[in-house]
CSV table of C-alpha atoms and ligand atoms in Angstrom, one decimal:
chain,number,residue,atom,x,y,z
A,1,UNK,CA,-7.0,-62.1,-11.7
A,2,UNK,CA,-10.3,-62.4,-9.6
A,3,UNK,CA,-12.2,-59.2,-9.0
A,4,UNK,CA,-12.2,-59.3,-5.1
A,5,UNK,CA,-16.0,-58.8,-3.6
A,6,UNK,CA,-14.9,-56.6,-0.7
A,7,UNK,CA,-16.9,-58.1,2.7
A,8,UNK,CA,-16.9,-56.6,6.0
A,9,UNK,CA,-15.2,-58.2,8.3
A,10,UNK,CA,-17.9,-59.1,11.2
A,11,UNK,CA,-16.9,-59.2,15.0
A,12,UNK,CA,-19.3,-61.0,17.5
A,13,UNK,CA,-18.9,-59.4,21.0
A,14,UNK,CA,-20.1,-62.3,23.5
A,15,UNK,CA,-20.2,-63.9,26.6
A,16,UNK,CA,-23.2,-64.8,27.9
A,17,UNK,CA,-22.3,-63.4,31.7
A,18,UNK,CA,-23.6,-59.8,32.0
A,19,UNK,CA,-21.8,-56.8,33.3
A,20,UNK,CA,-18.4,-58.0,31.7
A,21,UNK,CA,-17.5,-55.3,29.5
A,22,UNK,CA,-20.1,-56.4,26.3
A,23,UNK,CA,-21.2,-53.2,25.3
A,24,UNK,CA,-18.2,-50.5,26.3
A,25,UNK,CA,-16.1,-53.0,24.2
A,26,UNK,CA,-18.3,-53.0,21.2
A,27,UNK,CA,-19.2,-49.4,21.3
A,28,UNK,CA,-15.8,-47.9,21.8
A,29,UNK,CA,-14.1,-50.9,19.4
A,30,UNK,CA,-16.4,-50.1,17.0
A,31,UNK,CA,-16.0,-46.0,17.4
A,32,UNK,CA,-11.8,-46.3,17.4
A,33,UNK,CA,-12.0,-48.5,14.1
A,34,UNK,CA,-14.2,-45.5,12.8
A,35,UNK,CA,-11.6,-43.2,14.1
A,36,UNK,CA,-9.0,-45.5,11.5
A,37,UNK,CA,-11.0,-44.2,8.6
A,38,UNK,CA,-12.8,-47.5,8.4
A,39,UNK,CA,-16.1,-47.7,7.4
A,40,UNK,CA,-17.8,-49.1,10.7
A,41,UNK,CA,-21.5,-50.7,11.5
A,42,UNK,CA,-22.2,-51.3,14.8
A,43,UNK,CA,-25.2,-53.4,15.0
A,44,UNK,CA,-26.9,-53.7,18.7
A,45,UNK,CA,-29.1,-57.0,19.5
A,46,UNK,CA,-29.3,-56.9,22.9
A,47,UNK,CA,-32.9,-55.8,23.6
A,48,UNK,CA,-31.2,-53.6,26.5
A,49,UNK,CA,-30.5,-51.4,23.7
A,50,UNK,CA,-26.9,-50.1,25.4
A,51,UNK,CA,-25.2,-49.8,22.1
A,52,UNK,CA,-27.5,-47.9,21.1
A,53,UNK,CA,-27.7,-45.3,23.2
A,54,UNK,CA,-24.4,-45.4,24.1
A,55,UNK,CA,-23.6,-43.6,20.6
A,56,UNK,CA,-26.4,-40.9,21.2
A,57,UNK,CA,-29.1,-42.8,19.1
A,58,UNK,CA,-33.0,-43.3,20.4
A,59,UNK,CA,-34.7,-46.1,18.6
A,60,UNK,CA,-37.5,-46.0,20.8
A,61,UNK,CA,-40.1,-44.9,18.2
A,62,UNK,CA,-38.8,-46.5,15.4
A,63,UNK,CA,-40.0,-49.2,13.8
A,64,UNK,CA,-36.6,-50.1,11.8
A,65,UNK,CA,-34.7,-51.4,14.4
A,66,UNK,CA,-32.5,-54.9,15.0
A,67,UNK,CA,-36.1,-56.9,16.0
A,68,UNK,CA,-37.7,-56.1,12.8
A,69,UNK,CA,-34.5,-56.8,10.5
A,70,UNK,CA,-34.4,-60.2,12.7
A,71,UNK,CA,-38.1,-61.1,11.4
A,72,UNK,CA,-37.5,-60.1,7.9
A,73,UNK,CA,-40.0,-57.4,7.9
A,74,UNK,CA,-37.1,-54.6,7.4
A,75,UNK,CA,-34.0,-55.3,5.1
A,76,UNK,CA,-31.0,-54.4,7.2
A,77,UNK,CA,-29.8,-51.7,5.0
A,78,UNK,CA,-32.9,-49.6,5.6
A,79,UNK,CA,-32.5,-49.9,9.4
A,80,UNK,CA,-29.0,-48.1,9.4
A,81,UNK,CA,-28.4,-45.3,11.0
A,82,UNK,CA,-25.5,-43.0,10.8
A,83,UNK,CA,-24.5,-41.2,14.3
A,84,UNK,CA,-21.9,-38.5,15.0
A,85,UNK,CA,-18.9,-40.1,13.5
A,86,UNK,CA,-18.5,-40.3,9.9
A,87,UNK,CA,-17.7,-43.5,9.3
A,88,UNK,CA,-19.4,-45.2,12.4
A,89,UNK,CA,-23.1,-46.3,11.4
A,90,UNK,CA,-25.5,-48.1,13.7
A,91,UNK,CA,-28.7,-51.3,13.6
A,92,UNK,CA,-30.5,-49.6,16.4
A,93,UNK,CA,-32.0,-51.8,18.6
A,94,UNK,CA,-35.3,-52.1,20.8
A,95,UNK,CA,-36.9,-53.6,24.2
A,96,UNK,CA,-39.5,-55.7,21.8
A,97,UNK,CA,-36.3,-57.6,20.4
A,98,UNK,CA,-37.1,-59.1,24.0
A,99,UNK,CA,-39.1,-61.5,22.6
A,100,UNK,CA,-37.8,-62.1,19.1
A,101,UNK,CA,-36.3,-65.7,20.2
A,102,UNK,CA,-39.9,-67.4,20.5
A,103,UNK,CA,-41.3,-65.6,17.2
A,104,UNK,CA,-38.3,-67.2,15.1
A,105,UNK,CA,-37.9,-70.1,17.1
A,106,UNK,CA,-39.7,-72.7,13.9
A,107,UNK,CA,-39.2,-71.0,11.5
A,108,UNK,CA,-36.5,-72.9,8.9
A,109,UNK,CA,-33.4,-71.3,9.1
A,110,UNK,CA,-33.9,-69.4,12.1
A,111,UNK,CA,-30.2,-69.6,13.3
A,112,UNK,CA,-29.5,-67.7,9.9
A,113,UNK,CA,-31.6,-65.0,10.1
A,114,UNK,CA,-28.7,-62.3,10.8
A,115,UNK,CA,-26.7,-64.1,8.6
A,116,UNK,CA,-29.0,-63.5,5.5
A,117,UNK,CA,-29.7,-60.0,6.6
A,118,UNK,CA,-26.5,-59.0,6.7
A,119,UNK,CA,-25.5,-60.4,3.2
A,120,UNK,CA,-26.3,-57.1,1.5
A,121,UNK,CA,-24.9,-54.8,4.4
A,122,UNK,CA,-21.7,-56.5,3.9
A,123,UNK,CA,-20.7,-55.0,1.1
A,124,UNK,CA,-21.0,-51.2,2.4
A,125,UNK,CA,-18.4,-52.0,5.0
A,126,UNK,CA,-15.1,-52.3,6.5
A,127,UNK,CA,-15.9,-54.1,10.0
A,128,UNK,CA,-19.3,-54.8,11.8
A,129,UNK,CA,-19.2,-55.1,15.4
A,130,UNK,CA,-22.1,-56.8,16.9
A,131,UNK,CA,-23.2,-56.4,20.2
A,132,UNK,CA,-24.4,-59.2,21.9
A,133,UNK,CA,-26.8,-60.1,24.9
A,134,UNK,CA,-25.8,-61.6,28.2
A,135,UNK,CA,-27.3,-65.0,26.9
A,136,UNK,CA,-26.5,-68.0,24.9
A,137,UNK,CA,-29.8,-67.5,23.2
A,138,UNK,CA,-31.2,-68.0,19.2
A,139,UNK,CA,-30.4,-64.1,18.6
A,140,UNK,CA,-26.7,-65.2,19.8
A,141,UNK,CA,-26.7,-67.8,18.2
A,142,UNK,CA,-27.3,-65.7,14.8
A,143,UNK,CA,-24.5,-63.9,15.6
A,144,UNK,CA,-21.9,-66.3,15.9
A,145,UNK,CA,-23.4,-67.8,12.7
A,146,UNK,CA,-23.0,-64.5,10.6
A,147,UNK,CA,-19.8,-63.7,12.6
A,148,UNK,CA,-16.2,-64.5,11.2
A,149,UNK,CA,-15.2,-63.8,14.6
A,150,UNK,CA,-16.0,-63.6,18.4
A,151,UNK,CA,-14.4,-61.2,20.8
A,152,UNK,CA,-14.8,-62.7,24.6
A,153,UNK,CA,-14.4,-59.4,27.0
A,154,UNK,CA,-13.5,-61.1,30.7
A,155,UNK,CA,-13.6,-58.7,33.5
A,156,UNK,CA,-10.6,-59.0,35.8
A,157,UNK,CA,-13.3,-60.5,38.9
A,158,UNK,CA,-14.0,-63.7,40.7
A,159,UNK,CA,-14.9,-66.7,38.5
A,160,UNK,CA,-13.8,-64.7,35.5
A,161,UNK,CA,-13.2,-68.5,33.8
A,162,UNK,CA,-16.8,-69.3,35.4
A,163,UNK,CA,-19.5,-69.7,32.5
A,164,UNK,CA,-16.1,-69.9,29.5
A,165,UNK,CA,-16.5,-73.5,29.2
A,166,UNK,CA,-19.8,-73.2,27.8
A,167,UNK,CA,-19.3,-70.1,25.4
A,168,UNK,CA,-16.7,-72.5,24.3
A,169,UNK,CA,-19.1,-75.5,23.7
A,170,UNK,CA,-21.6,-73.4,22.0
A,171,UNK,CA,-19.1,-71.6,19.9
A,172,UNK,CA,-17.4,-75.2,19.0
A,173,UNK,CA,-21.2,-76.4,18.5
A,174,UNK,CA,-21.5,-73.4,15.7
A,175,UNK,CA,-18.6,-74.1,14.3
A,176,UNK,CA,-19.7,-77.6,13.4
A,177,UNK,CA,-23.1,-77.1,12.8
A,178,UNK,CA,-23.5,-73.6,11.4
A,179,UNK,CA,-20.5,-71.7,10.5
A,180,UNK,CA,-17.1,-73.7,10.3
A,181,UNK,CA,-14.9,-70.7,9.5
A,182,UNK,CA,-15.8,-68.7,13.0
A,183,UNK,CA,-12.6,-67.8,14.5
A,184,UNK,CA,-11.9,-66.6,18.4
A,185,UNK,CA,-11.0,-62.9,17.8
A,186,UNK,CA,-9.2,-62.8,21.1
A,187,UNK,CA,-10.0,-62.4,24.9
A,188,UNK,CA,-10.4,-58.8,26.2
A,189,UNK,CA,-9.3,-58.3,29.5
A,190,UNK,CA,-11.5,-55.8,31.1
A,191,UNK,CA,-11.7,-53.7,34.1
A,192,UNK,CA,-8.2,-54.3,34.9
A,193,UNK,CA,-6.7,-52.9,38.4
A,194,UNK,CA,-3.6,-52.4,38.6
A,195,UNK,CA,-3.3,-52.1,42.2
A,196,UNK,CA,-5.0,-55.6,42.8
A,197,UNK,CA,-2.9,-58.4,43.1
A,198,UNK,CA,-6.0,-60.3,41.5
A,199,UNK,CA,-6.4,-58.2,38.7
A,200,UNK,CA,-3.1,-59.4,38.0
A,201,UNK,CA,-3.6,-63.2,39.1
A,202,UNK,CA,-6.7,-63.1,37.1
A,203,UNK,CA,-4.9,-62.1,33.9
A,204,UNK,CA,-2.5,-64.9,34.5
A,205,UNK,CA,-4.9,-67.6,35.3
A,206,UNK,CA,-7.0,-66.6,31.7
A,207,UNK,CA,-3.9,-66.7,30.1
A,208,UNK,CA,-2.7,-70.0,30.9
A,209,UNK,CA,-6.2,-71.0,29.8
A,210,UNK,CA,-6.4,-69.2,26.3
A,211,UNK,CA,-2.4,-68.5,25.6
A,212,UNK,CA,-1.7,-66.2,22.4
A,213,UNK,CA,-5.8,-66.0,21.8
A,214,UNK,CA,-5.6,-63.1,25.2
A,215,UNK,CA,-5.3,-59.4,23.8
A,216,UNK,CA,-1.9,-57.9,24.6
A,217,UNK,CA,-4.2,-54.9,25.3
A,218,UNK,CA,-5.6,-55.0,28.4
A,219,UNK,CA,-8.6,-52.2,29.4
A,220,UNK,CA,-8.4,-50.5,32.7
A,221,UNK,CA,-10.9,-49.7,35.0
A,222,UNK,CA,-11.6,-45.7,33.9
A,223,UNK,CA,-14.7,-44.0,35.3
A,224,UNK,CA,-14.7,-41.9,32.6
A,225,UNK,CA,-15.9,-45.3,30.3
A,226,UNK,CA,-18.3,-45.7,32.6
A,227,UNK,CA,-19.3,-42.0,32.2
A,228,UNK,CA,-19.3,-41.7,28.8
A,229,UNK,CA,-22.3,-43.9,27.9
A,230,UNK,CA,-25.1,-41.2,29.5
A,231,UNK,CA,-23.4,-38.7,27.2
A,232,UNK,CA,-24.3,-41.0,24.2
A,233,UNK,CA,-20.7,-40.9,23.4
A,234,UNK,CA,-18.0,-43.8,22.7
A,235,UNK,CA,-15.0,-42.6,25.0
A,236,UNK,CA,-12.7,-41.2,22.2
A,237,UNK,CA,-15.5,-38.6,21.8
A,238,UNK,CA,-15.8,-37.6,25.3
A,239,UNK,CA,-12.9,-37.6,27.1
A,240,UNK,CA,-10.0,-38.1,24.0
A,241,UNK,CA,-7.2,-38.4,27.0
A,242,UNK,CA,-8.4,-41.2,29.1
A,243,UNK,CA,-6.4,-44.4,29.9
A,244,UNK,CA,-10.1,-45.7,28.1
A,245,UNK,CA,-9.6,-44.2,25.1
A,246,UNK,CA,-6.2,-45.3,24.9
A,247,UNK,CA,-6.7,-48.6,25.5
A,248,UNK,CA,-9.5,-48.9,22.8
A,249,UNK,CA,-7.4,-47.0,20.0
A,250,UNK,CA,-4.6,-50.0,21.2
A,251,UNK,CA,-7.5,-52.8,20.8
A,252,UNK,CA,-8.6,-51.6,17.2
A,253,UNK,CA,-5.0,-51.5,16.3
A,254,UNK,CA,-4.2,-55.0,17.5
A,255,UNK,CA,-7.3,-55.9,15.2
A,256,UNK,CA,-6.4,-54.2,12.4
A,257,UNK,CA,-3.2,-55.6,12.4
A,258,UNK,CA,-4.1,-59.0,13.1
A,259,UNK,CA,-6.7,-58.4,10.1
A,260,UNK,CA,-4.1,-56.9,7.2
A,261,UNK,CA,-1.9,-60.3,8.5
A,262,UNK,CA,-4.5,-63.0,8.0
A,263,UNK,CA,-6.0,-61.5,4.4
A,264,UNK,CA,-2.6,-61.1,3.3
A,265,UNK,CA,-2.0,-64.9,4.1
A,266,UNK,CA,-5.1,-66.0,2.5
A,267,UNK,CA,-4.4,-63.3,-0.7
A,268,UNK,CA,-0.3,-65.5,-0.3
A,269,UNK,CA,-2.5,-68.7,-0.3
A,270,UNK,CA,-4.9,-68.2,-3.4
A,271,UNK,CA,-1.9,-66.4,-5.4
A,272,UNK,CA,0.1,-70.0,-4.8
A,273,UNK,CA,-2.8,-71.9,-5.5
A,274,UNK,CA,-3.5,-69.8,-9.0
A,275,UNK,CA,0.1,-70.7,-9.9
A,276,UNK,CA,-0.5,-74.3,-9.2
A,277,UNK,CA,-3.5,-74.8,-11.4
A,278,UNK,CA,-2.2,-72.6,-14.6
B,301,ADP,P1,-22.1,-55.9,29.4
B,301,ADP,O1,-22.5,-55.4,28.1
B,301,ADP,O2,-21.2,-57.2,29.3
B,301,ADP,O3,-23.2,-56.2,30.3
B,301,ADP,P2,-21.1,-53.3,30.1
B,301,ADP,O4,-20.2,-52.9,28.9
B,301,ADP,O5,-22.5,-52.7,30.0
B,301,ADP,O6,-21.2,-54.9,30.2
B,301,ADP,O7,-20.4,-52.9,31.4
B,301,ADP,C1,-21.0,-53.1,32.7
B,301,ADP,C2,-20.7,-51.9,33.5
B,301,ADP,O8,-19.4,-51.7,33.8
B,301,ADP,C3,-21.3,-50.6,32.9
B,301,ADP,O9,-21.8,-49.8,33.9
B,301,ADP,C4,-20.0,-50.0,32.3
B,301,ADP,O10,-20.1,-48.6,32.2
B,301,ADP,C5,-18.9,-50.4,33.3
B,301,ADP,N1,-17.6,-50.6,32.6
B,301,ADP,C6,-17.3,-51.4,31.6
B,301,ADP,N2,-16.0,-51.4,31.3
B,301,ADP,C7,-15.4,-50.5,32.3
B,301,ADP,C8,-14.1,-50.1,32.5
B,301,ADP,N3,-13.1,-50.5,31.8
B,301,ADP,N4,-13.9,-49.2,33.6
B,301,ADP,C9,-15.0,-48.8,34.3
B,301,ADP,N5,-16.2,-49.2,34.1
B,301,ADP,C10,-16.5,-50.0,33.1
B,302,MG,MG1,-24.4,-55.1,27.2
């Protein structure tokens, strides 16, 4: 009845605590949706640039990367690269994203920035994963706004709860402010040991805090994830048998899944509400 506008699906990696699994989550969630046969943008703004390399690509003498898309100098679909996987593209980004935050900070609309850039790149899409910085700055801020979702890795450590309250308050403050249909994607458990009893005491403790919202997926320590970035390669691609690989093939499922369920309800929902008004 309505010809359907396909949009991408857009998937906010975040917590504003460093070292917690950010970047191996979105590169190698980003590469095993690819590996589905779904078209895949993964779009780096962190001015680390980890992402980035992490899938083999060098933006560091380019001038089309995620800081000039940001200040509206490059559209977003002329910054895309494609890497080694067919259906996995990349937004490269840069150091001088570093101080991107100040240059936008008055401008009008400057917590929609990504949102608007990404309007046209939505349509060339399945999923966009977005890798965020260790902050809760403007440039994350953008990224919950353009996001329908937000992934929260926690590494199975000390104080893994410390610092949530606050991703929550912000994410709770974009949801009223900015973008009221932002969902929680689901907590990633990162890091995991299996041979320590607080791996498994951690899991439990986040899991009493977030309930069904905690992946059933749960990532493992593997050296070989933490290998496979000065490769330039997402796990799946460097070592196809690792419990890493595994574990992100089982994360991209869980999403997929949890994706075909919620459009089919909202497809349900706007069938029933077509009946109602003929
Ligand atoms: P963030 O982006 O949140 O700062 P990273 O993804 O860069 O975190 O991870 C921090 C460090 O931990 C990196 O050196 C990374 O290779 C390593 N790492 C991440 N996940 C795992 C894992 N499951 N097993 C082993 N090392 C990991
Ligand atoms: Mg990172």
């Amino acid at each position: 009845m309505f010809a359907e506008v396909f949009m991408a699906k857009i998937i906010a990696i975040a917590n504003q605590k460093g070292g917690v699994g950010k970047t191996t989550t979105a590169v190698n969630l980003a590469a095993s949706i690819a590996a589905a046969e779904k078209k895949t943008l993964l779009f780096d703004i962190d001015p680390q640039a980890n992402a980035t390399s992490g899938v083999g690509c060098d933006s560091k003498h380019s001038e089309k990367t995620t800081y000039e898309v940001l200040i509206g100098t490059v559209e977003a679909s002329s910054a895309i690269l494609q890497t080694s996987m067919p259906f996995l593209s990349l937004i490269p980004s840069h150091i001088n994203l570093v101080g991107a935050d100040i240059e936008i900070v008055n401008e009008h609309n400057r917590e929609r920035k990504l949102h608007n850039a990404l309007e046209q790149v939505r349509k060339k899409f399945d999923y966009i994963v977005i890798d965020c910085p260790p902050s809760l700055s403007l440039i994350t801020l953008n990224a919950l706004t353009a996001a329908d979702s937000v992934l929260i890795p926690v590494q199975c450590e000390y104080y893994a709860l410390e610092g949530l309250g606050q991703l929550l308050n912000t994410i709770n403050m974009v949801k009223k402010t900015f973008n009221p249909n932002l969902d929680i994607e689901g907590v990633l458990m990162t890091m995991f040991d299996s041979r320590l009893r607080l791996s498994n005491q951690i899991v439990d403790e986040v899991k009493k805090y977030f309930g069904e919202k905690v992946f059933s997926t749960i990532v493992s320590r593997n050296v070989r994830l933490s290998e496979a970035p000065s490769f330039g390669k997402p796990i799946l691609l460097y070592d196809a048998l690792s419990s890493g690989t595994k574990h992100y093939m089982e994360l991209a499922q869980e999403i997929l899944k949890n994706h075909a369920k919620t459009s089919a309800h909202h497809a349900a929902h706007a069938k029933q509400h077509v009946s109602a008004v003929a």
